[in-house]
Coordinates of C-alpha atoms in Angstrom, one line a residue:
X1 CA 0.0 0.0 0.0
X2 CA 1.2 3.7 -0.9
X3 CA 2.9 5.1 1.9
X4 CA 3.4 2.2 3.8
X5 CA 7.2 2.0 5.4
X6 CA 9.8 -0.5 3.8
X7 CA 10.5 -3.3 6.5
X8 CA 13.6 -3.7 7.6
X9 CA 15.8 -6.5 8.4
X10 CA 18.5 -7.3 11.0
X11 CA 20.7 -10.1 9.9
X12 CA 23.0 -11.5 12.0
X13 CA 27.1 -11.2 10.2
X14 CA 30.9 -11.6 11.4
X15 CA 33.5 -9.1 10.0
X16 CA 35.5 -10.2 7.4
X17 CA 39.3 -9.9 7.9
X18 CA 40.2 -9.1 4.4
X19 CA 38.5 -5.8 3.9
X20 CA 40.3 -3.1 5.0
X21 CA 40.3 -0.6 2.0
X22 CA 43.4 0.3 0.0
X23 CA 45.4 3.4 -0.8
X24 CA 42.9 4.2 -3.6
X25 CA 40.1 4.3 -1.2
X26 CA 37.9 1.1 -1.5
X27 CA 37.8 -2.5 -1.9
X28 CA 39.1 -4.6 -5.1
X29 CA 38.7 -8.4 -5.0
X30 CA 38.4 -11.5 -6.9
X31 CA 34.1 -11.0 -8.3
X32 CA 33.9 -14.7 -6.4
X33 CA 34.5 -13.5 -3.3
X34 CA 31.9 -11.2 -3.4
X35 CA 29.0 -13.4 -5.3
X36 CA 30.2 -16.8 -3.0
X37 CA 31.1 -15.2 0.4
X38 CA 28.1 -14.6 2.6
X39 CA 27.5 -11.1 3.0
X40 CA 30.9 -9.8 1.7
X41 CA 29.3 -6.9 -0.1
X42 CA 26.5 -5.8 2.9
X43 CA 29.6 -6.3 5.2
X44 CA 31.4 -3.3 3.4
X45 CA 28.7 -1.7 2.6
X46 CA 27.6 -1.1 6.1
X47 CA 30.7 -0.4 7.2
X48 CA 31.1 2.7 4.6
X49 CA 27.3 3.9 5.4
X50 CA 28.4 3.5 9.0
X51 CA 31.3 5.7 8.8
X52 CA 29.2 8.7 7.3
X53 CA 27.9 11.1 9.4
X54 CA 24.1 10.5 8.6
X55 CA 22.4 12.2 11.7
X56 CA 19.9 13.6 9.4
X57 CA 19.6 10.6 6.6
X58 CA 15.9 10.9 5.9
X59 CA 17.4 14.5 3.8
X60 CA 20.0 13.1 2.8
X61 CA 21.3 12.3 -0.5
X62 CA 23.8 9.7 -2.0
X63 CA 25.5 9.1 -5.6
X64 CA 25.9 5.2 -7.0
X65 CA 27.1 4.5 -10.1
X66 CA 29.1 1.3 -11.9
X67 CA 31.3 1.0 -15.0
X68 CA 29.3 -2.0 -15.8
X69 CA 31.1 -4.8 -15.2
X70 CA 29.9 -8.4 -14.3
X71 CA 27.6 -8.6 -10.8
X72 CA 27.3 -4.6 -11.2
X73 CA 23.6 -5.5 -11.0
X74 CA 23.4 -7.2 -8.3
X75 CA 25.8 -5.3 -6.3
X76 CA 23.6 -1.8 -7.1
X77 CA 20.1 -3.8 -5.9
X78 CA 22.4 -4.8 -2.5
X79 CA 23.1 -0.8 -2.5
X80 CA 19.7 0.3 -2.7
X81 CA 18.2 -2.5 -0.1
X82 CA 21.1 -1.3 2.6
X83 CA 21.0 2.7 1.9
X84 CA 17.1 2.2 2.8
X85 CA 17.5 0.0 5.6
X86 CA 19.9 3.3 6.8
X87 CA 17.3 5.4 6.5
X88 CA 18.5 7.1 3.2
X89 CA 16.7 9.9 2.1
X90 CA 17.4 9.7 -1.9
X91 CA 19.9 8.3 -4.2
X92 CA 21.1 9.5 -7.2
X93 CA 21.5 6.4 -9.4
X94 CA 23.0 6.3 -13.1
X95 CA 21.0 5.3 -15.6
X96 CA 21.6 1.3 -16.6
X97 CA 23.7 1.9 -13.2
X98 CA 26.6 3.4 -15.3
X99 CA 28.3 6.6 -14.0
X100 CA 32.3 7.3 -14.4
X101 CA 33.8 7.9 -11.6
X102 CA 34.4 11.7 -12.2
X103 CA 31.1 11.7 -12.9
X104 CA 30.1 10.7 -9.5
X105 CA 32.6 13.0 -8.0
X106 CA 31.0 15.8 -10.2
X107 CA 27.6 15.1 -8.6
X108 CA 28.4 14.9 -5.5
X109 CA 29.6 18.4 -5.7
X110 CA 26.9 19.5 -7.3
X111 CA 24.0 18.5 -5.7
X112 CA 25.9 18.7 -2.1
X113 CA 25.4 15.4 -1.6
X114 CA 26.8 13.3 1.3
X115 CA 29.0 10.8 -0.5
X116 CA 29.1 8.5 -3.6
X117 CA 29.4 4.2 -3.7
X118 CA 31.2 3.4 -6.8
X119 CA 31.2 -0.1 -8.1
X120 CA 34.4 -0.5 -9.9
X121 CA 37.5 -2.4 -10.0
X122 CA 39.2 0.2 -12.2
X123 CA 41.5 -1.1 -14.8
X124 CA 41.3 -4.9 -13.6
X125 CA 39.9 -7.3 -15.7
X126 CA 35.7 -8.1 -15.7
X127 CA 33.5 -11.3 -15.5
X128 CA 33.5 -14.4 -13.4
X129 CA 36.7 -15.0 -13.5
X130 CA 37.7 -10.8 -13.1
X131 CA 38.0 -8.3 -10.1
X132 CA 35.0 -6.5 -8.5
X133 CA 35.1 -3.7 -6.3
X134 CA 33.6 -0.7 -4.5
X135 CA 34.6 2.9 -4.2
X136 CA 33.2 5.4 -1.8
X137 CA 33.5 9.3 -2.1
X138 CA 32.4 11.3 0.7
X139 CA 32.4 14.9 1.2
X140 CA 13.2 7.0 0.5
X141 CA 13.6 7.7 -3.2
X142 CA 15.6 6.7 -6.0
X143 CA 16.2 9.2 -8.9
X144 CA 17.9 8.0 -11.8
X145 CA 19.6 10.5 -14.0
X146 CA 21.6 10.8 -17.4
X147 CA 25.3 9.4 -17.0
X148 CA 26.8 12.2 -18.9
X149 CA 24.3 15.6 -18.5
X150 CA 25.9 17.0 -15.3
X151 CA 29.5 16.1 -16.0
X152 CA 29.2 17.5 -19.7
X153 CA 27.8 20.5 -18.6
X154 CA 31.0 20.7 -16.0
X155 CA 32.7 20.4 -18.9
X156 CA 31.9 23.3 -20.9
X157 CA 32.9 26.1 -17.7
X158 CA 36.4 24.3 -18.2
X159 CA 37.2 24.4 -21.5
X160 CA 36.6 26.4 -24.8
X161 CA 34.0 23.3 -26.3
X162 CA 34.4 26.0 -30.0
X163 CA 38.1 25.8 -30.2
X164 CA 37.9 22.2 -29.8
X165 CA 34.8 21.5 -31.7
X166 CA 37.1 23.7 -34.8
X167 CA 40.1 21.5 -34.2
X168 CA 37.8 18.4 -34.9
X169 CA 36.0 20.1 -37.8
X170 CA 37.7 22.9 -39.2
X171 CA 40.1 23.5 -42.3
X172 CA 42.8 20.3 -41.9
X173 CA 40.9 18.8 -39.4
X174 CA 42.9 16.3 -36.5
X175 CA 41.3 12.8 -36.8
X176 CA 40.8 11.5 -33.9
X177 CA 40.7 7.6 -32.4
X178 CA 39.2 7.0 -28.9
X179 CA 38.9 3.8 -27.2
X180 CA 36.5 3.5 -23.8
X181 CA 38.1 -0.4 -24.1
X182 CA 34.2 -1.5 -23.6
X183 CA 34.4 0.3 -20.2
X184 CA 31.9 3.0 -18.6
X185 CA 33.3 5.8 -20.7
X186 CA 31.6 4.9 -24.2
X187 CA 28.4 7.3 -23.6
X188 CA 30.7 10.0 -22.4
X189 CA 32.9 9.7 -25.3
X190 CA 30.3 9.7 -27.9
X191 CA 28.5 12.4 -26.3
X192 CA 31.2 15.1 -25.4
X193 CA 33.8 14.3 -28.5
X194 CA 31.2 13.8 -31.1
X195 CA 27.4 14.7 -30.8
X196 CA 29.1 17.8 -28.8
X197 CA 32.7 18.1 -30.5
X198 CA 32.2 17.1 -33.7
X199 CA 34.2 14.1 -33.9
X200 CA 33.1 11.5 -36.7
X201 CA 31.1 8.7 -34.8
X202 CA 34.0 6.3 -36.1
X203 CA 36.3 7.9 -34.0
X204 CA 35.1 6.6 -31.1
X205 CA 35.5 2.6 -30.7
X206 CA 34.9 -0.4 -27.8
X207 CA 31.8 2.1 -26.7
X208 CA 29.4 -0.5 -25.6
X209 CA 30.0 -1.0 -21.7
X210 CA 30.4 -4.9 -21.5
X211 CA 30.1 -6.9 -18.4
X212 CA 33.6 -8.7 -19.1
X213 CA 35.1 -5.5 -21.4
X214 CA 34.9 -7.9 -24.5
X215 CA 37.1 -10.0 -22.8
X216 CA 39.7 -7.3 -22.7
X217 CA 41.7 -5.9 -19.8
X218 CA 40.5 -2.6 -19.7
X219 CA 44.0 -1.4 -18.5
X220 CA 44.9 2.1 -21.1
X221 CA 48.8 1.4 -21.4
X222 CA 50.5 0.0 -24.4
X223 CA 50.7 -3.9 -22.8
X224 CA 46.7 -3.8 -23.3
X225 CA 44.9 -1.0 -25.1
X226 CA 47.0 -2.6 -28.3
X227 CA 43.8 -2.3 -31.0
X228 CA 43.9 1.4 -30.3
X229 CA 48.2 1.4 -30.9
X230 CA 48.0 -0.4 -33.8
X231 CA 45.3 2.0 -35.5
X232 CA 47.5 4.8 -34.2
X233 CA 50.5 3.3 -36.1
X234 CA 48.8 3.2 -39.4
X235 CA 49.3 7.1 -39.5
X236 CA 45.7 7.5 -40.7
X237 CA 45.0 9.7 -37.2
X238 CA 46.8 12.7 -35.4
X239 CA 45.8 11.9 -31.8
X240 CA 44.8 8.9 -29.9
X241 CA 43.6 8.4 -26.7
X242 CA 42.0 5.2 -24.3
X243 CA 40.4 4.8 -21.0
X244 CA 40.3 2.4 -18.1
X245 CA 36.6 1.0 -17.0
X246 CA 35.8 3.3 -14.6
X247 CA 37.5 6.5 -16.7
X248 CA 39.4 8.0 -14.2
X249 CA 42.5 6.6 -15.9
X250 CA 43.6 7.4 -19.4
X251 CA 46.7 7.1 -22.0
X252 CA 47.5 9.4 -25.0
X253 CA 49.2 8.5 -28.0
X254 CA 50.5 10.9 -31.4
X255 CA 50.6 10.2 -34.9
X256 CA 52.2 7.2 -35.7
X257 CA 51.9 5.3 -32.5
X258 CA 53.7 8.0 -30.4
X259 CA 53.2 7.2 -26.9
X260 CA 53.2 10.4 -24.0
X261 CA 54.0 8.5 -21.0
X262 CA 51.8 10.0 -18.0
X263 CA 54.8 11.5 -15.9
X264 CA 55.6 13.5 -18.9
X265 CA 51.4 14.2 -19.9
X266 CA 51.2 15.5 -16.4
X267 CA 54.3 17.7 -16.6
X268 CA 53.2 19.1 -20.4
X269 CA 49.6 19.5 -18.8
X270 CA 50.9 21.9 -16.0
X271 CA 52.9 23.7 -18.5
X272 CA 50.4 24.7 -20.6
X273 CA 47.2 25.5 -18.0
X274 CA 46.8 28.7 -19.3
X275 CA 45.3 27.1 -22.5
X276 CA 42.6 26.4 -20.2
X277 CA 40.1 29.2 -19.6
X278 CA 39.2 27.9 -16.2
X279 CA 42.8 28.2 -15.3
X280 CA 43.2 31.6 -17.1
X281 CA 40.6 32.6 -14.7
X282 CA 41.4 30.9 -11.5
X283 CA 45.3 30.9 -11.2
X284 CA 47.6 28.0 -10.6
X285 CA 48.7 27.3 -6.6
X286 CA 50.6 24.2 -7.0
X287 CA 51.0 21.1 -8.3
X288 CA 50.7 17.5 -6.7
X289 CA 52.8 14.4 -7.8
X290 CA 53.2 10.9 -6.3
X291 CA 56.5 10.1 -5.2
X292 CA 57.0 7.2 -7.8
X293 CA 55.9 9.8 -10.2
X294 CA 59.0 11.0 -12.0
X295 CA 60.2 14.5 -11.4
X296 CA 59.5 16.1 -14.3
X297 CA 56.5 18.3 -13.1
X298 CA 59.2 19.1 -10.4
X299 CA 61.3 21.2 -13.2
X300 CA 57.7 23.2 -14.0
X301 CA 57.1 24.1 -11.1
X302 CA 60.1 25.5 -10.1
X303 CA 59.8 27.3 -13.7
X304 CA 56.2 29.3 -12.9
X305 CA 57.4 29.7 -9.2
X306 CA 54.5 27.3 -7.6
X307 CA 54.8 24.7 -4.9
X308 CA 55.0 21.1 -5.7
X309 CA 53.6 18.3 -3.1
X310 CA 55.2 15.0 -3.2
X311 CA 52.6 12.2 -1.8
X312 CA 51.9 8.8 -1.1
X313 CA 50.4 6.9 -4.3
X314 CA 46.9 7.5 -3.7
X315 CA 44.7 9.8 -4.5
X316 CA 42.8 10.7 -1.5
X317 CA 46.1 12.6 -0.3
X318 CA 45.5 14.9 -3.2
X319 CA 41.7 15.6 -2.5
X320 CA 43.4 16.9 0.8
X321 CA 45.5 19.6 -0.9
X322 CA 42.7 20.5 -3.5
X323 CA 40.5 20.9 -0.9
X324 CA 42.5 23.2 1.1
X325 CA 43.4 25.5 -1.5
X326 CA 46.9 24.6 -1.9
X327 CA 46.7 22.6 -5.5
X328 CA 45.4 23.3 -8.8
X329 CA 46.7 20.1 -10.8
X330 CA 47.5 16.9 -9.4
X331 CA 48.4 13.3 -11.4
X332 CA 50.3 10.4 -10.8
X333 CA 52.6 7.7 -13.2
X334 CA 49.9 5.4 -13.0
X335 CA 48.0 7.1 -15.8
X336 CA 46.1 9.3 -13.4
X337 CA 45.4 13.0 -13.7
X338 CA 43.2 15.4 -12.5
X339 CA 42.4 19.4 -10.9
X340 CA 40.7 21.1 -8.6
X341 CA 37.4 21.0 -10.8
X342 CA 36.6 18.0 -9.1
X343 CA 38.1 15.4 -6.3
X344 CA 39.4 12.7 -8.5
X345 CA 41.4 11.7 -11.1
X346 CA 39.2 12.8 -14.8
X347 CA 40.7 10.6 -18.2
X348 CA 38.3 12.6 -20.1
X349 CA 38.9 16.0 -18.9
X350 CA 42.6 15.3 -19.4
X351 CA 41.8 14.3 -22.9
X352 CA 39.9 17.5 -23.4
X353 CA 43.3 19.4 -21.9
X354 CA 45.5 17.9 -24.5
X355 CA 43.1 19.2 -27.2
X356 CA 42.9 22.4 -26.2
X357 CA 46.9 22.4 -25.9
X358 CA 46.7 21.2 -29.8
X359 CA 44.5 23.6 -30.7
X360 CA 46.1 26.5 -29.0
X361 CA 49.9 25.9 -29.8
X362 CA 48.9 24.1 -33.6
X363 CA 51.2 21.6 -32.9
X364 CA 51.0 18.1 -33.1
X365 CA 51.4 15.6 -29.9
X366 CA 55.1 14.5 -31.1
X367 CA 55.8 18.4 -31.4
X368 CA 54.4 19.6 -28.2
X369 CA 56.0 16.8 -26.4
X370 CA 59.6 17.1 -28.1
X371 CA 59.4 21.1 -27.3
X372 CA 58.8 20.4 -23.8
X373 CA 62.1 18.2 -23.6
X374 CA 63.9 20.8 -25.5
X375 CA 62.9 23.3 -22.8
X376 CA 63.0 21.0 -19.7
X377 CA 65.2 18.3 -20.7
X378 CA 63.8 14.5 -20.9
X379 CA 63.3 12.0 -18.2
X380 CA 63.2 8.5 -19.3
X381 CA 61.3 6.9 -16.6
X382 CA 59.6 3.2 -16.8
X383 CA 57.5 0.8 -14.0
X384 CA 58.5 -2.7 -13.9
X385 CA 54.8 -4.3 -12.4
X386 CA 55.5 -8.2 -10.9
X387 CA 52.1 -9.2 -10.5
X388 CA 50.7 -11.9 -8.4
X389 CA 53.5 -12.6 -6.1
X390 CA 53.3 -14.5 -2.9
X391 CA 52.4 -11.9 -0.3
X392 CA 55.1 -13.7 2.0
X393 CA 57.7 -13.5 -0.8
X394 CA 56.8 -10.0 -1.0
X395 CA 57.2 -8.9 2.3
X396 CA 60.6 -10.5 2.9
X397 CA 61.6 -9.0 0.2
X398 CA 60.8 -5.6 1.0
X399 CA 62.3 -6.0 4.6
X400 CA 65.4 -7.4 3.5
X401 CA 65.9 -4.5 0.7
X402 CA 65.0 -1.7 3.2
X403 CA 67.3 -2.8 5.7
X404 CA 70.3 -2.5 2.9
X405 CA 69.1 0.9 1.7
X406 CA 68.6 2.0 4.7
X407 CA 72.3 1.4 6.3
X408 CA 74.6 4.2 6.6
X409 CA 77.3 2.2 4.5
X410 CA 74.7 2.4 1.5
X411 CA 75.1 6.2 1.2
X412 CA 78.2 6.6 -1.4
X413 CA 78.1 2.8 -2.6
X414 CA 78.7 2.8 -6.2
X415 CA 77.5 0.9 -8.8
X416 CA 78.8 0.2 -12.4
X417 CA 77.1 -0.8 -15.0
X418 CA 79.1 -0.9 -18.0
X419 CA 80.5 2.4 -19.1
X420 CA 78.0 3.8 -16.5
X421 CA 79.0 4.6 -12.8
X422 CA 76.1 5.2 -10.1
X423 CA 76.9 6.9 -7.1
X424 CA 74.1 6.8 -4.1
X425 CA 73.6 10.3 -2.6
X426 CA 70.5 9.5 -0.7
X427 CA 68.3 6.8 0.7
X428 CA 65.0 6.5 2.2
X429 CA 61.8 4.3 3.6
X430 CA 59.4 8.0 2.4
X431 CA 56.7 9.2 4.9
X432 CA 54.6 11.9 3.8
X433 CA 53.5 14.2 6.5
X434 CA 50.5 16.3 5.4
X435 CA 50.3 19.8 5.4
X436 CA 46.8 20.5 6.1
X437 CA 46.2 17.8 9.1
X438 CA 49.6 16.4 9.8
X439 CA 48.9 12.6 9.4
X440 CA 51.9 11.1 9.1
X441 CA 51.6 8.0 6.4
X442 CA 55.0 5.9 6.9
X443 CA 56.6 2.7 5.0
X444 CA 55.3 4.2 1.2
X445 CA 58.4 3.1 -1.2
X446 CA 62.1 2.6 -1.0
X447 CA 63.6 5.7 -2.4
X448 CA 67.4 5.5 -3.7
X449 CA 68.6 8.8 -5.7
X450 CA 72.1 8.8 -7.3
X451 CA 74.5 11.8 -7.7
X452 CA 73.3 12.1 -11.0
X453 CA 69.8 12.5 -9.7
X454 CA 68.7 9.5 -11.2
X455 CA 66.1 7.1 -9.1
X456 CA 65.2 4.0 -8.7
X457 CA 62.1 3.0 -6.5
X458 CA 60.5 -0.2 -5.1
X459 CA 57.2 -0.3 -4.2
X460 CA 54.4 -2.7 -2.3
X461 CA 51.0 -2.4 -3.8
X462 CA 48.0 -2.9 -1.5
X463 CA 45.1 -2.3 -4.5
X464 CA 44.8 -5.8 -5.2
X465 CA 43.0 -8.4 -3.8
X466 CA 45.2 -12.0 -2.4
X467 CA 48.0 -11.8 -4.4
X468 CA 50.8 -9.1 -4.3
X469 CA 52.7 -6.5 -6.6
X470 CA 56.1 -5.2 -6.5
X471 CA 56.7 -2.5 -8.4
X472 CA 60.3 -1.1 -9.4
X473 CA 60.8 2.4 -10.8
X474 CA 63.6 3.8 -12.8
X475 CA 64.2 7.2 -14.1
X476 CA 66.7 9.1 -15.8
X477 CA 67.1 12.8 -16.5
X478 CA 68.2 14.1 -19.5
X479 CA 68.9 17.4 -20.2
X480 CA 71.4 17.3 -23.6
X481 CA 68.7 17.6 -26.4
X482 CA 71.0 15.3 -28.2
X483 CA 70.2 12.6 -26.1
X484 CA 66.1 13.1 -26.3
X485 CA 66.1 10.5 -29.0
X486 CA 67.2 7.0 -27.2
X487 CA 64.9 4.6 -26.4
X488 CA 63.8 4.5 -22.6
X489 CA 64.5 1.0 -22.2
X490 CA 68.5 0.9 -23.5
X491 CA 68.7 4.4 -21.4
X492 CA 67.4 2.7 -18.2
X493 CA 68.6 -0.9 -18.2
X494 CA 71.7 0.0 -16.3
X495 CA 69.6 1.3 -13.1
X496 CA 67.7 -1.9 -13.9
X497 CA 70.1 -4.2 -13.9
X498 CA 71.0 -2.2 -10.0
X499 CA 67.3 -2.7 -9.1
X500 CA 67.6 -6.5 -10.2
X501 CA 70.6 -7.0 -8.2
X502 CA 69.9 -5.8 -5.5
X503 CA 66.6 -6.7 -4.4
X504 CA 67.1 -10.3 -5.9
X505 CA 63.4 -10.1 -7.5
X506 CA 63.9 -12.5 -9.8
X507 CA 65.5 -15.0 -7.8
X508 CA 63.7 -14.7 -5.0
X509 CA 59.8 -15.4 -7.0
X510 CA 61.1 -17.8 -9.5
X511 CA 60.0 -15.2 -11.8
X512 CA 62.5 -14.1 -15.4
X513 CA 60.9 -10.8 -16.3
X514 CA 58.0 -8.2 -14.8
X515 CA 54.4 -9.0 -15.7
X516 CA 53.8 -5.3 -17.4
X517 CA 56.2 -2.8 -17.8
X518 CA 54.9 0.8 -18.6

């Protein structure tokens, strides 16, 4: 009968040990674990409606949205059942149950609402077989609203939409080649870059959200997103770009196959903000990087005079410094970039950044990039990923490598390496102390920095499920324009073969070679 309240049940659970959420801010598991285990999902779920201040929930309002991967369904139905067993006022649910994860963080800001569940595993894999996961942002009836309307209309109080939309369709023309990789992002991308921009509906590809990404990992890096590389190499298009399920993520690519690796997008990005009009408007304070991230935004900011924050990886230690005033552009190595225009990472407004760079300089990608070396010099820079190690391994590891490091008889150790010689001037375990509540967040990566201000870093990821990463950084400065030309990998195997030497990686997990390297 109309009016009459929705009963609600008490069911009797026991905590799960295993769900403590990650640097990124949620949970990521294998998708069994949350269709198999009793009450693995209400278990969370609770616990994140628990943790928001919801003294008055019957007016309050909250965000859910997927990227559409397999038991997205389900998991938005368990969502709705235990935000009105809370006493939820409304939720703001995406239509089909997709929403991008900037576009949650756009509503959220929008409508003032108290927080957004996000049903994502970001770039992992989809299906049975795949990851699940839930993201929450913070800061009795169900509305459901266009994916794309609020976000696009974000959009256009960034960016000039008609010096875009004549790049796309003006006098020589850029073609363009977009892939969502079958994630979340397809309705944005045909919306924004073509109803909106212009772009020829061929441009954009993979834009039907699948449960299990067409079987792909929807990962934008050049191991994965290889349909949209090879296109790319063809020549046929001037600029391509590709997005990870939940969008938040994205990689660009030139003419030719070209590939802008994302410590070097975020420097060129920071660069060049006053293309931007809502830079032009609001000023630049600083710039956020995280530590693995290689120093190349460092050189810009020194350049225009602004701060830089070295973090943690992850991103909620940005939303701090946005929040507080202190950071206009923030982005990370793992393909992540974002501003103050909203509290997370944005693939597609970082997209819509690089096209207004094009269109404002009239250069191509390969251009813009090389006359940012030639300015700021080049740092090759490259991630060694060793997925699905033994968490055990892992830690010994890590403990055994920090404990060399670490030792005062480290400092001034050299290496060679051929003709090379690397000399260590400094060694660390980082901690990142923040500046607007001074948490202290200790044990983030192995730092080693040689005389020649070259770096190598080793890193323990905690975004994955049972298994374990390692991840090894390397990165080499280059300021001779000369020497711009070399590939990465020949510049950078010497600190690798350091890395591999010392921390025994290979040895130690049985394994011959990293599992991605970006």
């Amino acid at each position: 009968m109309e009016g009459s309240p929705i009963p609600v049940l008490t069911v009797p659970t026991a905590p799960y040990q295993d769900q403590r959420p990650a640097g990124g801010g949620g949970l990521r598991r294998p998708t069994g674990l949350f269709e198999g285990q009793r009450n693995y999902l209400p278990n969370f779920i609770q616990s994140v409606l628990s943790s928001i201040d919801l003294r008055d929930r019957q007016g309050c309002t909250m965000v859910v949205g997927s990227d559409g991967r397999y038991f997205s369904r389900t998991a938005t139905e368990i969502v709705v059942q235990m935000a009105a067993a809370n006493g939820i006022g409304r939720l703001i649910i995406g239509q089909n149950g997709i929403l991008s994860t900037p576009a949650v963080s756009c509503i959220i800001r929008k409508i003032k609402a108290a927080g957004g569940i996000i049903l994502t595993a970001s770039h992992c894999p989809g299906g049975p077989g795949g990851e699940f996961g839930v993201k929450f942002n913070v800061a009795n009836g169900v509305e459901i609203v266009d994916p794309v309307d609020i976000y696009l209309n974000l959009l256009r109080t960034i960016f000039d939409f008609n010096a875009i939309k004549s790049l796309l369709t003006g006098p020589g023309q850029l073609k363009i080649r977009v892939d969502a990789m079958h994630g979340v992002m397809g309705p944005y991308v045909r919306k924004v870059l073509c109803d909106e921009l212009g772009a020829p509906a061929n441009s954009a590809i993979n834009c039907v959200p699948l449960e299990d990404f067409g079987g792909q990992h929807p990962d934008p890096n050049l191991t994965y997103a290889t349909t949209l590389l090879e296109a790319m190499k063809g020549g046929e298009y001037g600029f391509g770009a590709a997005f990870d399920a939940d969008g938040d993520r994205y990689m660009i690519l030139g003419q030719n196959g070209f590939f802008v690796s994302p410590s070097d997008s975020l420097a060129i990005i920071a660069a060049n903000l006053p293309c931007i009009p809502y830079f032009r408007q609001m000023g630049v304070r600083g710039f956020g990087r995280s530590m693995p991230t290689s120093t190349a935004l460092d050189r810009v900011a020194k350049s225009m005079k602004v701060p830089v924050y070295e973090t943690p990886a992850g991103w909620r230690f940005f939303s701090n410094l946005m929040d507080s005033g202190r950071c206009s552009l923030c982005g990370e190595e793992s393909f992540g970039t974002g501003s103050d225009h909203l509290r997370e990472k944005d693939g597609l407004w970082a997209v819509l950044v690089w096209l207004s760079i094009i269109a404002a300089r009239k250069q191509s990608v390969e251009e813009i990039v090389r006359d940012h070396w030639a300015k700021f010099g080049r740092h090759y820079y490259c991630r060694f990923d060793y997925e699905g190690l033994e968490p055990k391994t892992t830690y010994y590891i890590m403990r055994d490598l920090e404990a060399l490091v670490t030792d005062k008889s480290f400092i001034g150790q050299q290496f060679a390496v051929g003709s090379h010689v690397y000399s260590v001037a400094k060694t660390d375990s980082f901690e990142y102390v923040d500046p607007v509540d001074g948490t202290v967040t200790k044990k983030q990566g192995l730092r080693i920095v040689f005389s020649d201000a070259s770096r190598l870093i080793f890193r323990l990821s905690s975004s994955s499920g049972v298994r374990a990463t390692i991840r090894l950084y390397a990165e080499s400065y280059e300021r001779d324009p000369s020497g711009h030309d070399q590939e990465p990998q020949a510049v950078l195997s010497p600190l690798i073969a350091i890395a591999l030497k010392i921390s025994q990686i290979h040895e130690r997990t049985g394994r011959r070679g990293p599992t991605v390297i970006t």
